[in-house]
Coordinates of C-alpha atoms and ligand atoms in Angstrom, one line a residue:
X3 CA 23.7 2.9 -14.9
X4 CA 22.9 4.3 -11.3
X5 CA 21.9 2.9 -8.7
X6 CA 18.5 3.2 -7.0
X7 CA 17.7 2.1 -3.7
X8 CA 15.4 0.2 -2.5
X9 CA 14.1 -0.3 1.3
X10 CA 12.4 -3.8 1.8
X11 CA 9.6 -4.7 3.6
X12 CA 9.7 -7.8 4.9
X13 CA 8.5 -10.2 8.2
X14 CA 11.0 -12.5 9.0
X15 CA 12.6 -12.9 5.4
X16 CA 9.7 -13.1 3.1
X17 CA 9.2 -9.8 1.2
X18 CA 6.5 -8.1 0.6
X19 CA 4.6 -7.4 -2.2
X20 CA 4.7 -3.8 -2.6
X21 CA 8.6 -4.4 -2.2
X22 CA 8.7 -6.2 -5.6
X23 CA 6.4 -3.8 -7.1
X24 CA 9.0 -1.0 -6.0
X25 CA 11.9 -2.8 -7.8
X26 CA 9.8 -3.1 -11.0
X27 CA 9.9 0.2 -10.8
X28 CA 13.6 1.0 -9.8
X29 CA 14.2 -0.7 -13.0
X30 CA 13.1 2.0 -15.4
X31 CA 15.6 4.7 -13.6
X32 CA 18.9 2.4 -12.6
X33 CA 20.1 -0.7 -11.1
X34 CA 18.1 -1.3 -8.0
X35 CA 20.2 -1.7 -5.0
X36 CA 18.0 -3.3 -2.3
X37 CA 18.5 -2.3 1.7
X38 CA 17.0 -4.9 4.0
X39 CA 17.4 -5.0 7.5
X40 CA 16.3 -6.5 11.1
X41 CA 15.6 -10.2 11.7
X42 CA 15.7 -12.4 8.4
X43 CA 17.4 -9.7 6.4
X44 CA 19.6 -12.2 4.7
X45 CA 17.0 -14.0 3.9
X46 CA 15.1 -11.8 1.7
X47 CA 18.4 -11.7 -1.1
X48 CA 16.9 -14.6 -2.8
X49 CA 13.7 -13.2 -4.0
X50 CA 15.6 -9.8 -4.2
X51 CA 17.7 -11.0 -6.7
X52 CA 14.9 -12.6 -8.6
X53 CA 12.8 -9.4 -9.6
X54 CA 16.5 -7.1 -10.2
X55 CA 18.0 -6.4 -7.5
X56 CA 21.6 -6.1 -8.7
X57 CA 22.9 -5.7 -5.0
X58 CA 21.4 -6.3 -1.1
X59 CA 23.1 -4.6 1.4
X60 CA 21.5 -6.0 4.8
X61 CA 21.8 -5.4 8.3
X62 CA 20.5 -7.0 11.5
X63 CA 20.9 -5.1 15.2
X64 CA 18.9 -5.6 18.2
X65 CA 18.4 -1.8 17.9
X66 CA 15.7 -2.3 14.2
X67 CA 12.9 -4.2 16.6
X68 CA 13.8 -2.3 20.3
X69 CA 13.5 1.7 19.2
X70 CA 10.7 2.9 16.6
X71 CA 11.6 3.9 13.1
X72 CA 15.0 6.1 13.9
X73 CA 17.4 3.3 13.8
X74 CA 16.2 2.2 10.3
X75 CA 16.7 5.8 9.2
X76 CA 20.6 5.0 10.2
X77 CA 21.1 2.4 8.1
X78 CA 19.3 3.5 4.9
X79 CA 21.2 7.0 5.2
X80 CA 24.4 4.7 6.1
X81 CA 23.8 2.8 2.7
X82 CA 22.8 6.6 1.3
X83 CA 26.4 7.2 1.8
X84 CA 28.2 4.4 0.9
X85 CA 26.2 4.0 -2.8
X86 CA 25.2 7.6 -3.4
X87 CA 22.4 6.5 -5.6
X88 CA 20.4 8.1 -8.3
X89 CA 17.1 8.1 -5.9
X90 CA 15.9 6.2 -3.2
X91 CA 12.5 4.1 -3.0
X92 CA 10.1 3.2 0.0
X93 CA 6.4 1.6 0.0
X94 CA 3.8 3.8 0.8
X95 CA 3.3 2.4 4.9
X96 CA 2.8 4.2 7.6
X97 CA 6.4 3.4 8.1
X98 CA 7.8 4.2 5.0
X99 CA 7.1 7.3 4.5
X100 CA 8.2 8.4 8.0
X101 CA 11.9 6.5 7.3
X102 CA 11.7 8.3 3.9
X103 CA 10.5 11.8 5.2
X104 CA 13.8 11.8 8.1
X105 CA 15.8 10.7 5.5
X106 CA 14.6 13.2 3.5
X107 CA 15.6 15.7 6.2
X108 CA 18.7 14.4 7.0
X109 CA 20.2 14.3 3.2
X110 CA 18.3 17.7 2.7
X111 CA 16.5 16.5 -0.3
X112 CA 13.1 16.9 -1.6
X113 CA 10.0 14.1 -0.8
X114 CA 7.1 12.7 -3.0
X115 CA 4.6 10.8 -1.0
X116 CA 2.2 8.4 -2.1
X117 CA 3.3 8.1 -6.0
X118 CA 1.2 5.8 -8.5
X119 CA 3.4 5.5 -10.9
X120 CA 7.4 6.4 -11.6
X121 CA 9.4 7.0 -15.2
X122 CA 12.9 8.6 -15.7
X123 CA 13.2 11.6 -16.5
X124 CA 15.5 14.2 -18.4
X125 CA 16.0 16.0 -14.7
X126 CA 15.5 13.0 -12.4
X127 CA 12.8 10.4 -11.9
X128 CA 9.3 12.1 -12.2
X129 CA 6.1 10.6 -9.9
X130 CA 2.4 10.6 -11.0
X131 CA 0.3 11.2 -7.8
X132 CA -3.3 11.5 -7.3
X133 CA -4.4 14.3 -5.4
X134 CA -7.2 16.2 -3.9
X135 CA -9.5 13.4 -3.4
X136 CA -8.3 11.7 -6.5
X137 CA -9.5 14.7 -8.6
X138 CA -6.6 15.4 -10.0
X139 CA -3.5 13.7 -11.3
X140 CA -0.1 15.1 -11.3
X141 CA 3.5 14.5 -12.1
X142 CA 6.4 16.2 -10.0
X143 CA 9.7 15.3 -9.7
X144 CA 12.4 16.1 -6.6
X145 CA 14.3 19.6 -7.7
X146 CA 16.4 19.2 -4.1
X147 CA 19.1 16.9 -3.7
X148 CA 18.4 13.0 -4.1
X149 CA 14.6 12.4 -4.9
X150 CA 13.1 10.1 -2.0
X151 CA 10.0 8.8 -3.5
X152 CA 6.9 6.8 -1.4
X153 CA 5.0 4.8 -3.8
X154 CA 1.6 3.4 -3.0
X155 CA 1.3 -0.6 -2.8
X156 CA -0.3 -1.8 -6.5
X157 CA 1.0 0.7 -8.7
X158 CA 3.4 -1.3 -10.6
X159 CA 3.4 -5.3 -11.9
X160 CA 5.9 -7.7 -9.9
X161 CA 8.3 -8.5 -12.9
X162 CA 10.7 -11.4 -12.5
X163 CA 14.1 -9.9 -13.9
X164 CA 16.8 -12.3 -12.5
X165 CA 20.1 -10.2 -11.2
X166 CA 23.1 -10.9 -9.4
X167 CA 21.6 -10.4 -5.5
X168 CA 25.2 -9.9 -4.3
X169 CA 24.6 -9.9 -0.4
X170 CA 26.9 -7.1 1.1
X171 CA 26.9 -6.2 5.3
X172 CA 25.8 -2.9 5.7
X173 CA 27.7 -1.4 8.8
X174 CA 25.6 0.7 10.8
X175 CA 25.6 2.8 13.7
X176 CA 22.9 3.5 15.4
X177 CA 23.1 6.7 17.1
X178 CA 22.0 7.6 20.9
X179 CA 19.6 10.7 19.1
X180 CA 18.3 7.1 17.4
X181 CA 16.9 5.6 20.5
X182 CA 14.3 8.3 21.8
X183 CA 11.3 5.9 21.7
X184 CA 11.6 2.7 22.9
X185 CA 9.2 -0.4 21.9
X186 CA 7.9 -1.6 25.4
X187 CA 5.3 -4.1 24.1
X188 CA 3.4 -6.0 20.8
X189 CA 0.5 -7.4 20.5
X190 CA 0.0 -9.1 17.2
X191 CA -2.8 -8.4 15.4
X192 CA -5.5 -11.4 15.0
X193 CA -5.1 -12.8 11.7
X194 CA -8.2 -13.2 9.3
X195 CA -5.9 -15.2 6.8
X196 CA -7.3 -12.8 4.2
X197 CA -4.5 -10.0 2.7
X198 CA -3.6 -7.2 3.5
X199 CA -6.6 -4.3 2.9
X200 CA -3.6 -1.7 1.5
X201 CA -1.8 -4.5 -0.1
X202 CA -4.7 -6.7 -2.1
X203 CA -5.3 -6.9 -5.3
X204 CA -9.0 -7.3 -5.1
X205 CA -10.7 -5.1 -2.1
X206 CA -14.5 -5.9 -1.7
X207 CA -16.1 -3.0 0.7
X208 CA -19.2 -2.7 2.4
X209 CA -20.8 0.5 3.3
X210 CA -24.4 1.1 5.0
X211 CA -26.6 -0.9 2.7
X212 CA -25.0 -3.6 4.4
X213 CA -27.2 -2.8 7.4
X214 CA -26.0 -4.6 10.6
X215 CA -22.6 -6.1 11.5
X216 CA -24.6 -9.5 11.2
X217 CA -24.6 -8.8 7.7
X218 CA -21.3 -8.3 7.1
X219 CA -20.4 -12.1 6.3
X220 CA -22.6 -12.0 2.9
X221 CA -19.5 -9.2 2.0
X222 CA -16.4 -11.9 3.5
X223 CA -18.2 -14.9 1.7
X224 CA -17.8 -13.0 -1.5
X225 CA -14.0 -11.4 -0.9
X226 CA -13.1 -15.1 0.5
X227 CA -14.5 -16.6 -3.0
X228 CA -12.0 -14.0 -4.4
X229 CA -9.1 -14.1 -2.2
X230 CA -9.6 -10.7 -1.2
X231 CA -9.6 -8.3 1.2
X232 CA -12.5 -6.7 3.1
X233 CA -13.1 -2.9 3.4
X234 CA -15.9 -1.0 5.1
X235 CA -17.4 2.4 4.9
X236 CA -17.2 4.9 7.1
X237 CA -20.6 5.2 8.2
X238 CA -20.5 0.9 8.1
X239 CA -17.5 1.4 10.7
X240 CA -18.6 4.2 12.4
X241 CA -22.0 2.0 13.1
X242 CA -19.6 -0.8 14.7
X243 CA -20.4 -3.0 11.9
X244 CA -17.0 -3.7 11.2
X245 CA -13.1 -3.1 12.9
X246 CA -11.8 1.0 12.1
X247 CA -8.5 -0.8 10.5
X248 CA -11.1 -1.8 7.9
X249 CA -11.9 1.7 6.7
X250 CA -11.7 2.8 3.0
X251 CA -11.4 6.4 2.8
X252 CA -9.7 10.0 3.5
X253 CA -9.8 9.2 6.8
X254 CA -9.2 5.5 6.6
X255 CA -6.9 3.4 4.6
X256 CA -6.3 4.5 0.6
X257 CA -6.1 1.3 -1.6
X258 CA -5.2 0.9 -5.2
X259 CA -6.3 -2.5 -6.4
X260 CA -6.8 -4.5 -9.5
X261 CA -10.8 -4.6 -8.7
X262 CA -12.4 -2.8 -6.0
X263 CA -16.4 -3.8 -5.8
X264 CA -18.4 -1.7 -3.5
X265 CA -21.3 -3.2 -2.4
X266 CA -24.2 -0.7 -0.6
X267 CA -21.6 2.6 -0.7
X268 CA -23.1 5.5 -1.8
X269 CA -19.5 7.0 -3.3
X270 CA -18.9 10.1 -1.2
X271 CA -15.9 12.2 -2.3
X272 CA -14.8 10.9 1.3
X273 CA -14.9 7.7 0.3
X274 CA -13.6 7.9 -3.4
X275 CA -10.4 9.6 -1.9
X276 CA -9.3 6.2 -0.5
X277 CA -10.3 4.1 -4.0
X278 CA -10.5 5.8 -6.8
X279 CA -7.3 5.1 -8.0
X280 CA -8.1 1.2 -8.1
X281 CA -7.6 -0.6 -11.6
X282 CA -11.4 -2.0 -12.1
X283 CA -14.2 -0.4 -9.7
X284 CA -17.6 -2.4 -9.9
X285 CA -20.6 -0.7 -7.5
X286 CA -23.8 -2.5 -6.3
X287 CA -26.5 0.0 -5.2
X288 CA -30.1 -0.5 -5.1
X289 CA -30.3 3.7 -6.1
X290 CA -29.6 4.1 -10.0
X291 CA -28.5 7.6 -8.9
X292 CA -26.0 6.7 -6.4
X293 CA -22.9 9.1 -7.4
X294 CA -20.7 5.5 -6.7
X295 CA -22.0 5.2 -10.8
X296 CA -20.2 7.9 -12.1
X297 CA -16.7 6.7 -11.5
X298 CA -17.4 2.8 -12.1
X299 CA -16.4 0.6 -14.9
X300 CA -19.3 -1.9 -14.4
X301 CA -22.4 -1.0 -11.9
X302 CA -24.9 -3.0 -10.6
X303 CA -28.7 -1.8 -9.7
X304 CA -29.6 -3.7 -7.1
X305 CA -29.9 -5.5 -3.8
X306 CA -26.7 -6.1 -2.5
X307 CA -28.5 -9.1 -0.5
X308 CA -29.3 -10.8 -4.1
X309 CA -26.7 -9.2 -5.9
X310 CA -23.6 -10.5 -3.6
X311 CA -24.5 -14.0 -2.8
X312 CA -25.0 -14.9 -6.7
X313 CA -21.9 -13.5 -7.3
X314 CA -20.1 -15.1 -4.8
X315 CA -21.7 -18.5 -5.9
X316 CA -20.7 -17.4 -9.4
X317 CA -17.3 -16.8 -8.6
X318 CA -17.2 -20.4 -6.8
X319 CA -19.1 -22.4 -9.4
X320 CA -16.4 -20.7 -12.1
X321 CA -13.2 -21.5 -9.9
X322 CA -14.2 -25.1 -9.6
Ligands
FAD424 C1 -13.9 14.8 7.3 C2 -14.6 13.5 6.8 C3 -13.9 12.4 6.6 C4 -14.5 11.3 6.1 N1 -13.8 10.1 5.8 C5 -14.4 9.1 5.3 C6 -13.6 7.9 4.9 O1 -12.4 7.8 5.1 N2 -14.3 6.9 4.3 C7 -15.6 6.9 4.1 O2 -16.2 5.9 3.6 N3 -16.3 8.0 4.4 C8 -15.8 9.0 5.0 N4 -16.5 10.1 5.4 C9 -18.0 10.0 5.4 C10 -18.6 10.2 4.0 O3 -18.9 11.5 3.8 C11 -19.9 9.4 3.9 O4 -20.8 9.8 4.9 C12 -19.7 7.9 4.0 O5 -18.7 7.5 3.1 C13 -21.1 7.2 3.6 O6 -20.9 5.8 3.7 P1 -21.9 4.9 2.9 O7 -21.7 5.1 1.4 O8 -21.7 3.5 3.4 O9 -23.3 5.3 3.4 P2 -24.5 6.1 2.6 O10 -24.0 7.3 2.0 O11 -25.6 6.1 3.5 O12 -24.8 5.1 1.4 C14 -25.4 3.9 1.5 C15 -25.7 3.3 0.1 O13 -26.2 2.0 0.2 C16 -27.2 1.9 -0.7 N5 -28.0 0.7 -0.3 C17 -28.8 0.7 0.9 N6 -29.3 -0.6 1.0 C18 -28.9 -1.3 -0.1 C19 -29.0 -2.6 -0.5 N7 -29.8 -3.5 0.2 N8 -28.4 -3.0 -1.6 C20 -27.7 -2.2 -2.4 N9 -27.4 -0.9 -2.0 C21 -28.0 -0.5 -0.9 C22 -27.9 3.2 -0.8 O14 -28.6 3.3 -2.0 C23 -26.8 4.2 -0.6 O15 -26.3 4.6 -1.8 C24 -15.9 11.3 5.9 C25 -16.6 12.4 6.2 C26 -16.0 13.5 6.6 C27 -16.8 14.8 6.9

């Protein structure tokens, strides 16, 4: 069978989600052949191994955490060459898709951003996207070279399928065209302890019916009784209700969970760009006509203020 790689996303050795999502998917075209690098790279085989990774070829150099993305783009086209595979996979990140579109450029082979879904194909592996503002859905596949495909985080189950792991050292070289941009300073992001907007599997967003930043904890009491993350509206983020790295939108983040509820958000196209591709979509709106209603599974008419805290207490008195 061929290979398909696989570039991980991990901190420190504990892989991401959308990582095992992306090797659920490898499955259905070829053996996944997984390419982890930088600090705790051997560390991530484990888990690799556990949802099908037939192979991880890693790679640690001082080079991954000191220069932005270029050096990473070394090593993947390094294990490129040395496992010619069938196509290559990335998450959706901001990162990913720029290490997938140099690659791209390098190998001279075509890109699909931001897939929803992936299936094998007569003439390569074809990708379902959702385009336009989510008005459309389509399905493409590469017709240049080897397909490198972006998939969006929640698109696929995380499957256990036990394979070998085998740990290989990638040998790369990073080139001096590699170190253009150097990292001169981070500054790690305050933790909420809540997941990752892009990343969770149930989003709860608030929008302008919230009506005041001081508002905004009835919205984190219910995604905390969920274990989910928070979103916000544009206008609620605009109105400095809530951080911009909480926006749900064309112009924010685009999320694609199990259940999105939207709690005072009117459902601009805007808006529905970044969301409409989530599994379960529940709305609360005081305004029966709120256009939010026409793409929802289950809509509620009414205050968010008595609508939010019930179901928060709800959702508590259920879980125990
Ligand atoms: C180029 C461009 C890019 C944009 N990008 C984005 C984007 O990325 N993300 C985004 O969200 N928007 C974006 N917008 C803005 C978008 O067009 C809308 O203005 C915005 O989404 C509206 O936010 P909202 O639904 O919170 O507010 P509104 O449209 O004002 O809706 C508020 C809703 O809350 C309801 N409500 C009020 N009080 C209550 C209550 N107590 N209980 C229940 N319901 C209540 C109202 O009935 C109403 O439906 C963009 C616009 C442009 C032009």
């Amino acid at each position: 069978m061929a290979e398909v790689l696989v570039f991980v996303d991990h901190v420190d050795g504990a892989v991401r989600k959308p990582t095992l999502e992306l090797l659920t998917l490898a499955r259905r075209i070829g053996d996944p052949v997984a390419v982890s690098l930088g600090n705790g790279a051997a560390d991530t085989a484990s888990a690799l191994a556990e949802h099908g990774a037939v192979k991880v070829l890693t790679a640690d150099a001082p080079e991954f955490g000191e220069y932005l993305v270029a050096p990473k783009v070394d090593a993947l086209q390094a294990a490129y060459e040395a496992v010619s595979p069938a196509a290559v996979l990335l998450p959706s990140s901001a990162e990913g898709k720029e290490i997938g579109a140099r690659l791209a450029v390098r190998i001279g082979s075509g890109i699909i951003t931001d897939a929803v879904d992936l299936e094998a194909g007569d003439e390569g592996p074809v990708a379902t996207q959702s385009v336009f503002a989510a008005s459309f859905t389509t399905k493409s596949r590469v017709s240049k070279g080897t397909p490198v495909i972006t998939v969006k985080p929640n698109s696929a189950p995380v499957e256990p399928a036990a394979a070998a792991g085998t740990v290989e050292a990638l040998a790369v070289t990073v080139a001096d065209s590699s170190k253009g941009t150097k990292v001169v300073s981070r500054t790690p992001r305050e933790s909420t302890g809540r997941p990752d907007l892009t990343e969770a599997a149930i989003v709860v967003s608030g929008g302008r019916g919230v009506n005041g930043a001081e508002n905004f904890p009835v919205i984190e009491a219910l995604a905390d009784s969920l274990g989910a993350a928070v979103g916000a509206s544009r206008a609620a983020v605009d109105a400095g209700w809530y951080p911009h790295t909480n926006q749900v939108g064309q112009t924010g983040k685009s999320v694609s969970p199990q259940l999105y509820i939207a709690a005072g958000i009117s459902g601009a196209i805007q808006h529905r760009a970044g969301m409409q591709t989530s599994k379960t979509i529940v709305a609360i709106n005081k305004d029966e006509e709120a256009p939010i209603f026409d793409l929802v599974d289950y809509g509620v008419v009414g205050d968010l203020f008595n609508v939010v805290p019930a179901l928060t207490d709800e959702v508590k008195t259920r879980k125990g």
